[in-house]
Coordinates of N, CA and C and ligand atoms in Angstrom, one line a residue:
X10 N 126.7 14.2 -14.7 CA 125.4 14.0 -14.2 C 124.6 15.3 -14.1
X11 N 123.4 15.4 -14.6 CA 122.7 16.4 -14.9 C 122.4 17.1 -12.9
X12 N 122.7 18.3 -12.7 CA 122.3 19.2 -11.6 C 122.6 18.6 -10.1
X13 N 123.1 17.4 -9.5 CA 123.3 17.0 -8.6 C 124.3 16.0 -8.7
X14 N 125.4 15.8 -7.9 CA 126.5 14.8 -7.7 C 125.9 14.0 -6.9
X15 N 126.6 12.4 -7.3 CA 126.2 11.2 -6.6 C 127.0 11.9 -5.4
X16 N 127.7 12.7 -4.6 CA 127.8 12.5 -3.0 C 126.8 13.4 -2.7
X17 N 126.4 14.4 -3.7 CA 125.1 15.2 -3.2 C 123.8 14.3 -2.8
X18 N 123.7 13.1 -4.0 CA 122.7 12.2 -3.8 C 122.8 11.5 -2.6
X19 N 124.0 11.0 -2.4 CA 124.6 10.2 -1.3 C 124.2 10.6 0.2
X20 N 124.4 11.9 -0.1 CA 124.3 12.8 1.6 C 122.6 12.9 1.6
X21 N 121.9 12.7 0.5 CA 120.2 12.9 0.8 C 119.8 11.4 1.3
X22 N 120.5 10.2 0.6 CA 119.9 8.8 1.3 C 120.5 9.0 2.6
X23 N 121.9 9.5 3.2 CA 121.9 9.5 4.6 C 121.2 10.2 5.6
X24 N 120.5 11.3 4.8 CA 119.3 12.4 5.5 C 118.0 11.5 5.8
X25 N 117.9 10.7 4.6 CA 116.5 9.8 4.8 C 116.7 8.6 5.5
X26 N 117.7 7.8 6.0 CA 118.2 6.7 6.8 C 117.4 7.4 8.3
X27 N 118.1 8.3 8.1 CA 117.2 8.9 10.1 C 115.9 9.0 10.0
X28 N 115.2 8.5 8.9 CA 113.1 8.6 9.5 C 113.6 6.9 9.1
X29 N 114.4 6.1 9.1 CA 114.2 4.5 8.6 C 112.9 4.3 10.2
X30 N 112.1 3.4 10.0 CA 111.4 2.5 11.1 C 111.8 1.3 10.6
X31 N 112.4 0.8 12.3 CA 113.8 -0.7 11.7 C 113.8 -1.1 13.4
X32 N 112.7 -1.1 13.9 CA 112.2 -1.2 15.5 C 113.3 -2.7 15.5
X33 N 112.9 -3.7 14.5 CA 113.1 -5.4 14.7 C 114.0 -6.0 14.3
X34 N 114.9 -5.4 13.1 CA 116.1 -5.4 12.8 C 117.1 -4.0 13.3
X35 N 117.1 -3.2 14.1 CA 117.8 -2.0 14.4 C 118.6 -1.7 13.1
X36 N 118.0 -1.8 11.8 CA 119.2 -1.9 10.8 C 118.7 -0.5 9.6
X37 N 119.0 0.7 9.8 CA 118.3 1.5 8.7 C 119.1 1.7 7.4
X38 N 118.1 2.0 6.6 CA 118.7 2.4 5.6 C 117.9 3.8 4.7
X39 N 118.7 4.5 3.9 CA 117.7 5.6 3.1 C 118.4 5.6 1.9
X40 N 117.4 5.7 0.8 CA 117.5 5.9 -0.3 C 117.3 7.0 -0.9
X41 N 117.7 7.6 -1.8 CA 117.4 8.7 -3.0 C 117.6 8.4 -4.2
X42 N 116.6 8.5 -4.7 CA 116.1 8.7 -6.2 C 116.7 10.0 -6.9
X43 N 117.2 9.9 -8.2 CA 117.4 11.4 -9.1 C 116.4 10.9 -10.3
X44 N 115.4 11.9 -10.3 CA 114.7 11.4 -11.4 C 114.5 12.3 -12.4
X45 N 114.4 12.0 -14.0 CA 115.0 12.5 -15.2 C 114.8 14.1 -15.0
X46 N 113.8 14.5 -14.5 CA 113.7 15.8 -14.4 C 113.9 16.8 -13.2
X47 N 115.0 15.9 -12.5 CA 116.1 16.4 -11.7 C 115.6 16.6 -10.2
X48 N 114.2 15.8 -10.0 CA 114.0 15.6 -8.7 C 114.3 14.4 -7.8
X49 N 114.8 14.9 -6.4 CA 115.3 13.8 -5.4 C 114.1 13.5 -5.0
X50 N 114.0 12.2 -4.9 CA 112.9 11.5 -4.1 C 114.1 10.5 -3.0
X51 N 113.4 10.4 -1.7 CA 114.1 9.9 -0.9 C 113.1 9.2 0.0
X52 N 113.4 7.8 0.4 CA 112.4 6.7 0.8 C 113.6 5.9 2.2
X53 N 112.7 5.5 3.0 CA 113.9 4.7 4.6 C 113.0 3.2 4.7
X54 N 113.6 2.5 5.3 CA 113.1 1.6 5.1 C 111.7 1.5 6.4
X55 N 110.5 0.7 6.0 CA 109.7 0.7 7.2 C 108.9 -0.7 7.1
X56 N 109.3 -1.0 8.0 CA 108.9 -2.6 9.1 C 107.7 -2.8 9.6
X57 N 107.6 -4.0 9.4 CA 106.2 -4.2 10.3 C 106.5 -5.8 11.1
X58 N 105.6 -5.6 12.0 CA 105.9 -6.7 12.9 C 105.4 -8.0 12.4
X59 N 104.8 -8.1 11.1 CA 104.9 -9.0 10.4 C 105.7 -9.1 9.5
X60 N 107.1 -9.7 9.6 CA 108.7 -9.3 9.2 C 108.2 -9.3 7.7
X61 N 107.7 -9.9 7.0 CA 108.0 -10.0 5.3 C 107.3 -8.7 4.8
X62 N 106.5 -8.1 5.5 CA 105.7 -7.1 5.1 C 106.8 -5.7 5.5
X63 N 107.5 -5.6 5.8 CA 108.7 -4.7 5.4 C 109.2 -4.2 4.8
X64 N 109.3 -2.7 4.1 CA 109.6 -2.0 2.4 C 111.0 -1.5 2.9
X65 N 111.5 -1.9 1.8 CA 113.1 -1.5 1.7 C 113.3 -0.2 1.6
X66 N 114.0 0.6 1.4 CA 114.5 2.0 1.5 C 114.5 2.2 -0.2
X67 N 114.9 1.3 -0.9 CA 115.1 1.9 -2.1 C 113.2 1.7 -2.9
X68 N 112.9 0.7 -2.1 CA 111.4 0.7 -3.1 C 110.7 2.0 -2.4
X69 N 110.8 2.3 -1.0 CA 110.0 3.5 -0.7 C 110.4 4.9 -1.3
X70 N 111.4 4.9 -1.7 CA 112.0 6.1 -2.5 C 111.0 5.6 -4.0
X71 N 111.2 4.3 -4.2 CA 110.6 4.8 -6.2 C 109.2 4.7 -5.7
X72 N 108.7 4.5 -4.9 CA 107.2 4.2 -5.1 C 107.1 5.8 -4.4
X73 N 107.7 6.9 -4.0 CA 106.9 8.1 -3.6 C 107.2 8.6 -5.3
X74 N 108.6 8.1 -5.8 CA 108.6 9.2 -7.3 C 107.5 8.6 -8.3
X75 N 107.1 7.4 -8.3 CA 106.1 6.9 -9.1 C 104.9 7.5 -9.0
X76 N 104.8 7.8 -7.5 CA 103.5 8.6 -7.0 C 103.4 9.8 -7.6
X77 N 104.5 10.8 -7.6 CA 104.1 11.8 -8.0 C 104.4 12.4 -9.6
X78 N 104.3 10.9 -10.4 CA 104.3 11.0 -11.9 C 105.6 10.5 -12.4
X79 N 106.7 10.6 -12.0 CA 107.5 10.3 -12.5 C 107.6 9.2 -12.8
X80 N 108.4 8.4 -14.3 CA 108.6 7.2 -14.7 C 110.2 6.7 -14.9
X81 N 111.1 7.6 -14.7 CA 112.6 7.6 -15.6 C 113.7 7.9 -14.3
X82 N 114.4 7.1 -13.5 CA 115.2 7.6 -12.6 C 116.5 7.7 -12.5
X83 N 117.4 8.3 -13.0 CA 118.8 8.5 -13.8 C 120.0 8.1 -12.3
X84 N 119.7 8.1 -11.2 CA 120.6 7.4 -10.5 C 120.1 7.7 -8.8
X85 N 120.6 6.9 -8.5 CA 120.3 6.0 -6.9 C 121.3 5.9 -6.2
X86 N 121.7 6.4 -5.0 CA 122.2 6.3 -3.7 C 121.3 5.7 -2.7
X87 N 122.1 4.8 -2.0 CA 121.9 3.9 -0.6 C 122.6 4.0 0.6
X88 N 122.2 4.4 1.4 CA 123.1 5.1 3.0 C 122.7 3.4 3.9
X89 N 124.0 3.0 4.9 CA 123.3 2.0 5.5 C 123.9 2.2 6.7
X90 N 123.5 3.1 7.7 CA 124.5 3.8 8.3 C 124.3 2.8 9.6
X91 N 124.2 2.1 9.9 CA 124.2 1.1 10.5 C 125.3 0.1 10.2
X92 N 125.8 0.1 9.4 CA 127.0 -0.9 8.8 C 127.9 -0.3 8.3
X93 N 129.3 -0.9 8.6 CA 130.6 -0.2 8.7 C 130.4 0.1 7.4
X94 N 130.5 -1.3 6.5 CA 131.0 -1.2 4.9 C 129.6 -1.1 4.0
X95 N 129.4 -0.9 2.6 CA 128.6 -0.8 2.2 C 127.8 -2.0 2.2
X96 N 126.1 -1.9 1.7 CA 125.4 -2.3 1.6 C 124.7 -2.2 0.4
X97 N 124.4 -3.8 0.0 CA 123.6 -3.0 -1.7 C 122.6 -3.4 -1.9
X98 N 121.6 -3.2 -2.7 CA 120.2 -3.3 -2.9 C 119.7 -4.8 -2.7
X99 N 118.7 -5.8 -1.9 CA 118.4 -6.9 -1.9 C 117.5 -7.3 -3.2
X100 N 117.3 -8.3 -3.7 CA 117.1 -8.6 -5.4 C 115.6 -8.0 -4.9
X101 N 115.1 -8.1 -4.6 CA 114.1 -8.1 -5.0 C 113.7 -6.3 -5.6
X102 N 115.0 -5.6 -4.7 CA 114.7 -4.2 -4.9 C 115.7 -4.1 -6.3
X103 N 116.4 -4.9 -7.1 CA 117.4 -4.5 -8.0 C 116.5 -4.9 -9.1
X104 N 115.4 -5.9 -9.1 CA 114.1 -6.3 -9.9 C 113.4 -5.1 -10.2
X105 N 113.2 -4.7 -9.1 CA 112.1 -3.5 -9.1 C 112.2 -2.0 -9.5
X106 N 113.8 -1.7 -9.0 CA 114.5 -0.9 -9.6 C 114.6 -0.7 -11.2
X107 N 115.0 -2.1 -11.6 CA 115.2 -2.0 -12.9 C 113.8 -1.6 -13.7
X108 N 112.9 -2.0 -13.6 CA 112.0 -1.5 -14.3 C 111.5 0.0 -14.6
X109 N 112.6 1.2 -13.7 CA 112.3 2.5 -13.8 C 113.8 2.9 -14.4
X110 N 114.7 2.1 -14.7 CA 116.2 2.6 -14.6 C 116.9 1.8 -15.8
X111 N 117.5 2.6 -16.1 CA 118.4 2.3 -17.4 C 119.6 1.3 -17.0
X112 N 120.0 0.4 -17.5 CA 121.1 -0.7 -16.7 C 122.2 0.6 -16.7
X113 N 122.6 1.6 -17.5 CA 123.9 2.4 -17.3 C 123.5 3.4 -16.5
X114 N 122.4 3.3 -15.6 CA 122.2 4.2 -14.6 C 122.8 4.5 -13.1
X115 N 123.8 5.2 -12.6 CA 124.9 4.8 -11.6 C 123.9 4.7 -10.2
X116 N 124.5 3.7 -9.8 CA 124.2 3.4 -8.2 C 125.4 3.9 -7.6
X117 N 125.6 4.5 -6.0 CA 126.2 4.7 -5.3 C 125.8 4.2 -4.2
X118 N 126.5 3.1 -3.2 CA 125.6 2.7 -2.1 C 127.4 2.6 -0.6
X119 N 126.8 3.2 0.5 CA 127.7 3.0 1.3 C 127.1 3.1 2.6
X120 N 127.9 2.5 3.6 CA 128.0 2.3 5.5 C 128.6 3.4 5.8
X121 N 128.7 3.2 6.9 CA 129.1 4.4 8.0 C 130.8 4.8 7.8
X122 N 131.3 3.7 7.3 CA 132.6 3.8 7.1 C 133.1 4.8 5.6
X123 N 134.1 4.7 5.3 CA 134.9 5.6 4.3 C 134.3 5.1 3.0
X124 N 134.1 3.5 3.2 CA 134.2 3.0 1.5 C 132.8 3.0 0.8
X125 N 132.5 3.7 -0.7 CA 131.4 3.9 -1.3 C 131.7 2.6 -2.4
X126 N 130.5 2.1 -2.7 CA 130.7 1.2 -3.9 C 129.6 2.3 -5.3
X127 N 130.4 2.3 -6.2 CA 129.9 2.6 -7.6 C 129.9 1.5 -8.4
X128 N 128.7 1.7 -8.9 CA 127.7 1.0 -9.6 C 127.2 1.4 -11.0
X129 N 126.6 0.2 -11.3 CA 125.2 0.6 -12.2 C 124.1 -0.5 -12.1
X130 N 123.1 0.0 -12.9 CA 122.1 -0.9 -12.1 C 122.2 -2.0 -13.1
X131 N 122.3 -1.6 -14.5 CA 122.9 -3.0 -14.9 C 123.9 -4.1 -15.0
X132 N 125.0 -3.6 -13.9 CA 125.7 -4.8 -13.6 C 125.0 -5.4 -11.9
X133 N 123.8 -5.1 -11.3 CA 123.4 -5.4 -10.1 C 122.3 -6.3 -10.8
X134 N 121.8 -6.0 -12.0 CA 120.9 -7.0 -12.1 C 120.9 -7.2 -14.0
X135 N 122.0 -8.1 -14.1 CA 122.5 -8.2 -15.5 C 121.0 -8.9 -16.4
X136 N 121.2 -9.2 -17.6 CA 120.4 -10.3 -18.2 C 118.8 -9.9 -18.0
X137 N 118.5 -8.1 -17.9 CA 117.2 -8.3 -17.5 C 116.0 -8.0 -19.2
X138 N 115.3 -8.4 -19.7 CA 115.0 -8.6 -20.8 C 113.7 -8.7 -20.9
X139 N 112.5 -8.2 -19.9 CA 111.2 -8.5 -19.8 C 110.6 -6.9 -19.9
X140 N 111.5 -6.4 -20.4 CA 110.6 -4.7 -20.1 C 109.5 -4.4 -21.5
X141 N 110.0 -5.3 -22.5 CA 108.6 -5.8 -23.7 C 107.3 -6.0 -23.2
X142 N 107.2 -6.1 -22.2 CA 105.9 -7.2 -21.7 C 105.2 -5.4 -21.5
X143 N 105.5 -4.5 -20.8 CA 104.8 -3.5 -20.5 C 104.4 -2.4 -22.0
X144 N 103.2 -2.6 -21.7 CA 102.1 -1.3 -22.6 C 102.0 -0.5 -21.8
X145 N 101.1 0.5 -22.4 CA 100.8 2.0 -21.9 C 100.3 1.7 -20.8
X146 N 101.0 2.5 -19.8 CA 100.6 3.0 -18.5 C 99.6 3.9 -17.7
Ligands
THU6 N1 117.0 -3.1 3.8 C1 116.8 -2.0 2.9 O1 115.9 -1.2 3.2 N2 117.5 -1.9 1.8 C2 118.5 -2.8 1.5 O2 119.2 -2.6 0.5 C3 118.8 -3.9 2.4 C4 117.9 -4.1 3.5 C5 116.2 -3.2 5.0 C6 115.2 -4.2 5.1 C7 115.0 -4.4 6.6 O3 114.2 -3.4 7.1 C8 116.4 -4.1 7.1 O4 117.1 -3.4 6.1 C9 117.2 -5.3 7.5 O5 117.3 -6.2 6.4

């Protein structure tokens, strides 16, 4: 992996788990982004008291690297330090993910406990086949 290890990645989503806002589920999580040109982007999850309007940890991570130009994110750690064993992306963020991430792009996602799960994003969201549909950006 180009300039950073997934535990180096690993130890930045657990840096960004401590800004999570998780007032209504006590449940945080932080993500980090590695994106192609070797920058960490790191996103927590944040709640609103209108539960569905709620952003996951992993979309606040790609929507700050999308913000600041980036399109291509070569791998993703998930801290869920709230939970013993690991935790892994909810579909809607493995949808959303994929549209910036190569399916052989490694995921790393773990809890508070010892056990990491290694991944990729194409076995989290197999069969995905709609990235034709996007023109220039
Ligand atoms: N959550 C994430 O941020 N990422 C995940 O991968 C799973 C769930 C958040 C959403 C909500 O704020 C809290 O965790 C409980 O579901």
């Amino acid at each position: 992996m180009t300039e950073i290890t997934m535990d180096a990645l690993f130890q930045e989503a657990q840096k960004a788990a401590c800004f999570a806002y998780a007032p209504y589920s006590r449940f945080r999580v932080g993500a980090a982004l590695l994106a192609e040109d070797g920058t960490v982007y790191t996103g927590c999850n944040v709640e609103n008291r209108s539960f569905g309007l709620s952003l996951c940890a992993e979309r606040s991570a790609l929507v700050q690297g999308v913000s600041k130009g980036s399109r291509i994110f070569i791998a993703l750690a998930i801290a869920s330090p709230d939970s013993v064993s690991p935790v892994g992306p909810c579909g809607a963020c493995r949808q959303v993910l994929s549209e910036f991430m190569a399916p052989e792009a490694p995921v790393r996602f773990g809890g508070s406990g010892h056990e990491r799960v290694d991944t990729t994003i194409g076995f989290l969201y197999p069969y995905d086949s709609l990235h034709d549909l996007a023109g220039p950006a």
